[in-house]
Amino acid sequence: KAGVTQTPRYLIKTRGQQVTLSCSPISGHRSVSWYQQTPGQGLQFLFEYFSETQRNKGNFPGRFSGRQFSNSRSEMNVSTLELGDSALYLCASSRDSNSNTEAFFGQGTRLTVV
Amino acid sequence: AQTVTQSQPEMSVQEAETVTLSCTYDTSENNYYLFWYKQPPSRQMILVIRQEAYKQQNATENRFSVNFQKAAKSFSLKISDSQLGDTAMYFCASTPGNDKYIFGTGTRLKVLA
């Protein structure tokens, strides 16, 4: 069974640009969550999608957005990139959106903003 | 706000020894779950162990066990017979109510040969 796949693995962007990251969940999983991981702030929840609807949102500015497609694949978009957006972005998929369900993480996308 | 605190940024342990990683959390929820995740140098996070708050019995998974003290809001992870492959960042997390994970800042564990 294939795991969670995130593409691309590495990305370098310039301040002011926008970026789109992709996440393909494990087959059959309908919930996809996104997290930002930085050395200073640790792992912070961005948002969760379930059945193409945003179900939860963390405390991030509107420059961070996402969506989920009918096949459960998800994308997150960051517009007007800032240096502080440099981070490892992790995607996690779950069978459902219950809080006790194990989340399976991808290997992440390392975004560097210069 | 819900918080999860890991007060040990780094720890080391000799191979085959036992180590305990600390975690405290703050929540006003009655129904929540607690997790320990491991992030090896390859970066992929994997679930180590899970505890349901309404269960008093401490969860165990092979060499991994937890000491869950609900009143003290403490959720420590004990790794017995440590192996080199246990070297990783360990994150404690809670899922209060219906929200997704709130993570601690992590503890970097190094197992020494």
mmCIF file of C-alpha atoms in Angstrom:
data_model
loop_
_atom_site.group_PDB
_atom_site.id
_atom_site.type_symbol
_atom_site.label_atom_id
_atom_site.label_comp_id
_atom_site.label_asym_id
_atom_site.label_seq_id
_atom_site.Cartn_x
_atom_site.Cartn_y
_atom_site.Cartn_z
ATOM 1 C CA LYS A 1 0.000 0.000 0.000
ATOM 2 C CA ALA A 2 1.567 3.305 -1.066
ATOM 3 C CA GLY A 3 2.160 5.864 1.660
ATOM 4 C CA VAL A 4 1.473 9.555 1.682
ATOM 5 C CA THR A 5 3.245 11.229 -1.227
ATOM 6 C CA GLN A 6 4.240 14.862 -1.187
ATOM 7 C CA THR A 7 5.613 16.707 -4.166
ATOM 8 C CA PRO A 8 7.939 18.336 -4.690
ATOM 9 C CA ARG A 9 10.409 17.295 -1.999
ATOM 10 C CA TYR A 10 12.415 20.499 -2.235
ATOM 11 C CA LEU A 11 11.540 23.950 -3.480
ATOM 12 C CA ILE A 12 13.320 27.287 -3.628
ATOM 13 C CA LYS A 13 11.251 30.400 -4.213
ATOM 14 C CA THR A 14 11.799 34.140 -4.123
ATOM 15 C CA ARG A 15 10.030 36.518 -1.782
ATOM 16 C CA GLY A 16 6.727 37.690 -3.224
ATOM 17 C CA GLN A 17 6.203 34.598 -5.348
ATOM 18 C CA GLN A 18 3.545 32.016 -4.750
ATOM 19 C CA VAL A 19 3.905 28.273 -4.384
ATOM 20 C CA THR A 20 1.679 25.214 -4.604
ATOM 21 C CA LEU A 21 2.466 22.004 -2.750
ATOM 22 C CA SER A 22 0.780 18.704 -3.435
ATOM 23 C CA CYS A 23 -0.189 15.777 -1.231
ATOM 24 C CA SER A 24 -1.565 12.410 -2.299
ATOM 25 C CA PRO A 25 -3.035 10.547 0.666
ATOM 26 C CA ILE A 26 -3.075 6.834 1.258
ATOM 27 C CA SER A 27 -5.720 5.178 -0.869
ATOM 28 C CA GLY A 28 -9.038 5.188 0.963
ATOM 29 C CA HIS A 29 -8.109 8.015 3.303
ATOM 30 C CA ARG A 30 -10.445 10.958 3.117
ATOM 31 C CA SER A 31 -8.879 13.367 5.589
ATOM 32 C CA VAL A 32 -5.782 15.389 4.748
ATOM 33 C CA SER A 33 -4.104 17.763 7.175
ATOM 34 C CA TRP A 34 -1.220 20.144 6.634
ATOM 35 C CA TYR A 35 1.435 21.203 9.135
ATOM 36 C CA GLN A 36 4.288 23.678 9.056
ATOM 37 C CA GLN A 37 7.469 22.597 10.812
ATOM 38 C CA THR A 38 10.158 25.127 11.720
ATOM 39 C CA PRO A 39 13.005 24.937 14.244
ATOM 40 C CA GLY A 40 11.612 27.874 16.203
ATOM 41 C CA GLN A 41 7.878 27.126 16.220
ATOM 42 C CA GLY A 42 7.877 23.350 15.946
ATOM 43 C CA LEU A 43 4.932 21.696 14.240
ATOM 44 C CA GLN A 44 1.940 23.913 13.697
ATOM 45 C CA PHE A 45 -1.403 22.901 12.277
ATOM 46 C CA LEU A 46 -2.383 24.712 9.091
ATOM 47 C CA PHE A 47 -5.682 23.158 8.010
ATOM 48 C CA GLU A 48 -7.574 19.947 7.509
ATOM 49 C CA TYR A 49 -9.701 18.860 4.585
ATOM 50 C CA PHE A 50 -12.259 16.110 4.630
ATOM 51 C CA SER A 51 -14.408 15.174 1.652
ATOM 52 C CA GLU A 52 -13.327 18.300 -0.229
ATOM 53 C CA THR A 53 -14.347 20.626 2.614
ATOM 54 C CA GLN A 54 -12.061 22.538 4.936
ATOM 55 C CA ARG A 55 -12.921 21.221 8.351
ATOM 56 C CA ASN A 56 -10.426 22.950 10.597
ATOM 57 C CA LYS A 57 -8.036 25.823 10.223
ATOM 58 C CA GLY A 58 -5.035 26.811 12.278
ATOM 59 C CA ASN A 59 -3.860 30.291 13.121
ATOM 60 C CA PHE A 60 -2.186 31.261 9.861
ATOM 61 C CA PRO A 61 -2.745 34.292 7.631
ATOM 62 C CA GLY A 62 -4.984 34.165 4.592
ATOM 63 C CA ARG A 63 -1.923 33.829 2.345
ATOM 64 C CA PHE A 64 -2.064 30.145 3.243
ATOM 65 C CA SER A 65 -4.865 28.304 1.537
ATOM 66 C CA GLY A 66 -5.670 24.820 0.437
ATOM 67 C CA ARG A 67 -8.118 22.609 -1.311
ATOM 68 C CA GLN A 68 -8.996 18.987 -1.690
ATOM 69 C CA PHE A 69 -10.096 17.208 -4.819
ATOM 70 C CA SER A 70 -12.679 14.461 -5.254
ATOM 71 C CA ASN A 71 -9.907 11.832 -5.225
ATOM 72 C CA SER A 72 -8.806 13.184 -1.797
ATOM 73 C CA ARG A 73 -5.579 14.627 -3.157
ATOM 74 C CA SER A 74 -4.866 17.981 -1.612
ATOM 75 C CA GLU A 75 -2.917 21.064 -2.494
ATOM 76 C CA MET A 76 -1.819 23.941 -0.370
ATOM 77 C CA ASN A 77 -0.951 27.321 -1.740
ATOM 78 C CA VAL A 78 1.090 30.104 -0.210
ATOM 79 C CA SER A 79 0.918 33.483 -1.895
ATOM 80 C CA THR A 80 3.216 36.479 -1.524
ATOM 81 C CA LEU A 81 5.939 34.402 0.049
ATOM 82 C CA GLU A 82 7.908 35.790 2.971
ATOM 83 C CA LEU A 83 11.285 34.681 4.280
ATOM 84 C CA GLY A 84 9.554 33.341 7.395
ATOM 85 C CA ASP A 85 7.585 30.881 5.293
ATOM 86 C CA SER A 86 10.732 28.823 4.879
ATOM 87 C CA ALA A 87 9.859 25.530 6.538
ATOM 88 C CA LEU A 88 9.184 21.866 6.136
ATOM 89 C CA TYR A 89 5.553 21.400 5.151
ATOM 90 C CA LEU A 90 4.107 18.081 6.209
ATOM 91 C CA CYS A 91 0.933 16.500 4.988
ATOM 92 C CA ALA A 92 -0.878 13.789 6.922
ATOM 93 C CA SER A 93 -3.724 11.575 5.834
ATOM 94 C CA SER A 94 -6.252 9.744 7.962
ATOM 95 C CA ARG A 95 -9.002 7.297 7.215
ATOM 96 C CA ASP A 96 -11.529 9.720 8.685
ATOM 97 C CA SER A 97 -11.609 12.991 10.567
ATOM 98 C CA ASN A 98 -12.044 11.545 14.056
ATOM 99 C CA SER A 99 -9.449 12.874 16.443
ATOM 100 C CA ASN A 100 -8.380 9.434 17.635
ATOM 101 C CA THR A 101 -7.536 8.182 14.162
ATOM 102 C CA GLU A 102 -3.882 7.638 13.409
ATOM 103 C CA ALA A 103 -2.385 10.104 10.967
ATOM 104 C CA PHE A 104 0.113 8.940 8.382
ATOM 105 C CA PHE A 105 2.640 11.559 7.396
ATOM 106 C CA GLY A 106 4.440 12.187 4.160
ATOM 107 C CA GLN A 107 8.121 13.012 3.978
ATOM 108 C CA GLY A 108 7.376 16.665 3.569
ATOM 109 C CA THR A 109 8.249 19.452 1.187
ATOM 110 C CA ARG A 110 11.209 21.589 2.193
ATOM 111 C CA LEU A 111 10.433 25.157 1.092
ATOM 112 C CA THR A 112 13.179 27.743 1.106
ATOM 113 C CA VAL A 113 12.276 31.366 0.455
ATOM 114 C CA VAL A 114 15.165 33.601 -0.574
ATOM 115 C CA ALA B 1 -5.501 27.607 24.272
ATOM 116 C CA GLN B 2 -4.482 23.994 24.207
ATOM 117 C CA THR B 3 -0.771 23.476 24.717
ATOM 118 C CA VAL B 4 1.635 20.579 24.771
ATOM 119 C CA THR B 5 4.995 21.009 26.487
ATOM 120 C CA GLN B 6 8.095 18.897 26.115
ATOM 121 C CA SER B 7 10.695 20.232 28.505
ATOM 122 C CA GLN B 8 13.642 18.131 27.308
ATOM 123 C CA PRO B 9 15.016 19.444 24.002
ATOM 124 C CA GLU B 10 17.678 16.718 23.842
ATOM 125 C CA MET B 11 18.383 13.440 25.546
ATOM 126 C CA SER B 12 20.770 10.585 25.095
ATOM 127 C CA VAL B 13 20.729 6.998 26.277
ATOM 128 C CA GLN B 14 23.051 4.040 26.003
ATOM 129 C CA GLU B 15 21.966 1.197 23.814
ATOM 130 C CA ALA B 16 19.889 -1.376 25.757
ATOM 131 C CA GLU B 17 19.132 1.110 28.514
ATOM 132 C CA THR B 18 15.769 2.669 29.364
ATOM 133 C CA VAL B 19 14.863 6.296 28.804
ATOM 134 C CA THR B 20 11.789 8.364 29.648
ATOM 135 C CA LEU B 21 10.668 11.379 27.649
ATOM 136 C CA SER B 22 8.426 13.896 29.394
ATOM 137 C CA CYS B 23 5.305 15.570 28.118
ATOM 138 C CA THR B 24 2.692 17.723 29.797
ATOM 139 C CA TYR B 25 -0.409 19.148 28.220
ATOM 140 C CA ASP B 26 -3.116 21.588 29.007
ATOM 141 C CA THR B 27 -6.674 21.073 27.908
ATOM 142 C CA SER B 28 -10.139 21.858 29.147
ATOM 143 C CA GLU B 29 -11.636 19.072 27.072
ATOM 144 C CA ASN B 30 -12.950 15.885 28.651
ATOM 145 C CA ASN B 31 -12.560 13.820 25.530
ATOM 146 C CA TYR B 32 -9.128 13.858 23.980
ATOM 147 C CA TYR B 33 -6.366 11.619 22.750
ATOM 148 C CA LEU B 34 -2.643 11.670 23.257
ATOM 149 C CA PHE B 35 0.033 10.445 20.905
ATOM 150 C CA TRP B 36 3.748 10.028 20.628
ATOM 151 C CA TYR B 37 5.177 10.363 17.143
ATOM 152 C CA LYS B 38 8.722 9.645 16.068
ATOM 153 C CA GLN B 39 10.524 11.540 13.313
ATOM 154 C CA PRO B 40 13.763 9.807 12.267
ATOM 155 C CA PRO B 41 16.409 11.653 10.261
ATOM 156 C CA SER B 42 14.576 10.539 7.089
ATOM 157 C CA ARG B 43 11.868 12.995 8.253
ATOM 158 C CA GLN B 44 8.799 10.773 7.922
ATOM 159 C CA MET B 45 6.759 10.933 11.104
ATOM 160 C CA ILE B 46 5.441 7.632 12.370
ATOM 161 C CA LEU B 47 3.095 6.845 15.220
ATOM 162 C CA VAL B 48 4.744 5.256 18.247
ATOM 163 C CA ILE B 49 1.876 4.947 20.672
ATOM 164 C CA ARG B 50 -1.589 6.315 21.345
ATOM 165 C CA GLN B 51 -3.578 6.821 24.566
ATOM 166 C CA GLU B 52 -7.257 7.530 24.969
ATOM 167 C CA ALA B 53 -7.817 9.943 27.843
ATOM 168 C CA TYR B 54 -10.824 8.098 29.199
ATOM 169 C CA LYS B 55 -8.823 4.886 29.569
ATOM 170 C CA GLN B 56 -6.916 4.646 32.832
ATOM 171 C CA GLN B 57 -4.733 1.779 31.676
ATOM 172 C CA ASN B 58 -1.416 2.915 30.263
ATOM 173 C CA ALA B 59 -0.859 2.031 26.622
ATOM 174 C CA THR B 60 2.036 -0.217 25.644
ATOM 175 C CA GLU B 61 3.517 -1.158 22.271
ATOM 176 C CA ASN B 62 6.369 -3.618 22.561
ATOM 177 C CA ARG B 63 9.319 -1.668 24.001
ATOM 178 C CA PHE B 64 7.316 1.531 24.227
ATOM 179 C CA SER B 65 4.983 2.382 27.074
ATOM 180 C CA VAL B 66 3.422 5.487 28.510
ATOM 181 C CA ASN B 67 2.834 6.789 32.001
ATOM 182 C CA PHE B 68 -0.440 8.657 31.711
ATOM 183 C CA GLN B 69 -1.324 10.778 34.718
ATOM 184 C CA LYS B 70 -4.599 12.430 33.829
ATOM 185 C CA ALA B 71 -4.936 14.620 36.911
ATOM 186 C CA ALA B 72 -1.416 15.932 36.471
ATOM 187 C CA LYS B 73 -1.907 16.189 32.682
ATOM 188 C CA SER B 74 1.274 14.271 32.143
ATOM 189 C CA PHE B 75 1.998 11.784 29.366
ATOM 190 C CA SER B 76 5.563 10.460 29.432
ATOM 191 C CA LEU B 77 7.029 7.900 27.044
ATOM 192 C CA LYS B 78 9.279 5.124 28.275
ATOM 193 C CA ILE B 79 11.516 3.334 25.817
ATOM 194 C CA SER B 80 12.963 0.105 27.137
ATOM 195 C CA ASP B 81 15.973 -1.737 25.721
ATOM 196 C CA SER B 82 16.855 1.277 23.548
ATOM 197 C CA GLN B 83 18.106 0.510 20.061
ATOM 198 C CA LEU B 84 20.174 2.582 17.646
ATOM 199 C CA GLY B 85 17.118 2.816 15.395
ATOM 200 C CA ASP B 86 15.276 4.682 18.136
ATOM 201 C CA THR B 87 17.433 7.745 17.423
ATOM 202 C CA ALA B 88 14.937 10.378 16.289
ATOM 203 C CA MET B 89 12.916 13.421 17.251
ATOM 204 C CA TYR B 90 9.973 12.454 19.416
ATOM 205 C CA PHE B 91 6.861 14.568 19.421
ATOM 206 C CA CYS B 92 4.080 14.422 21.938
ATOM 207 C CA ALA B 93 0.695 15.465 20.589
ATOM 208 C CA SER B 94 -2.858 15.857 21.740
ATOM 209 C CA THR B 95 -6.087 16.065 19.817
ATOM 210 C CA PRO B 96 -8.497 18.044 21.939
ATOM 211 C CA GLY B 97 -12.102 17.459 20.993
ATOM 212 C CA ASN B 98 -12.433 17.357 17.255
ATOM 213 C CA ASP B 99 -9.338 19.369 16.481
ATOM 214 C CA LYS B 100 -6.305 17.991 14.803
ATOM 215 C CA TYR B 101 -2.976 17.500 16.443
ATOM 216 C CA ILE B 102 -1.356 20.001 18.745
ATOM 217 C CA PHE B 103 2.300 19.089 18.953
ATOM 218 C CA GLY B 104 4.983 19.733 21.513
ATOM 219 C CA THR B 105 8.316 21.148 20.396
ATOM 220 C CA GLY B 106 9.939 17.739 20.373
ATOM 221 C CA THR B 107 12.738 15.906 22.148
ATOM 222 C CA ARG B 108 15.785 14.842 20.169
ATOM 223 C CA LEU B 109 16.810 11.407 21.378
ATOM 224 C CA LYS B 110 20.193 9.961 20.585
ATOM 225 C CA VAL B 111 20.906 6.315 21.315
ATOM 226 C CA LEU B 112 24.612 5.735 21.882
ATOM 227 C CA ALA B 113 26.387 2.541 20.906
#
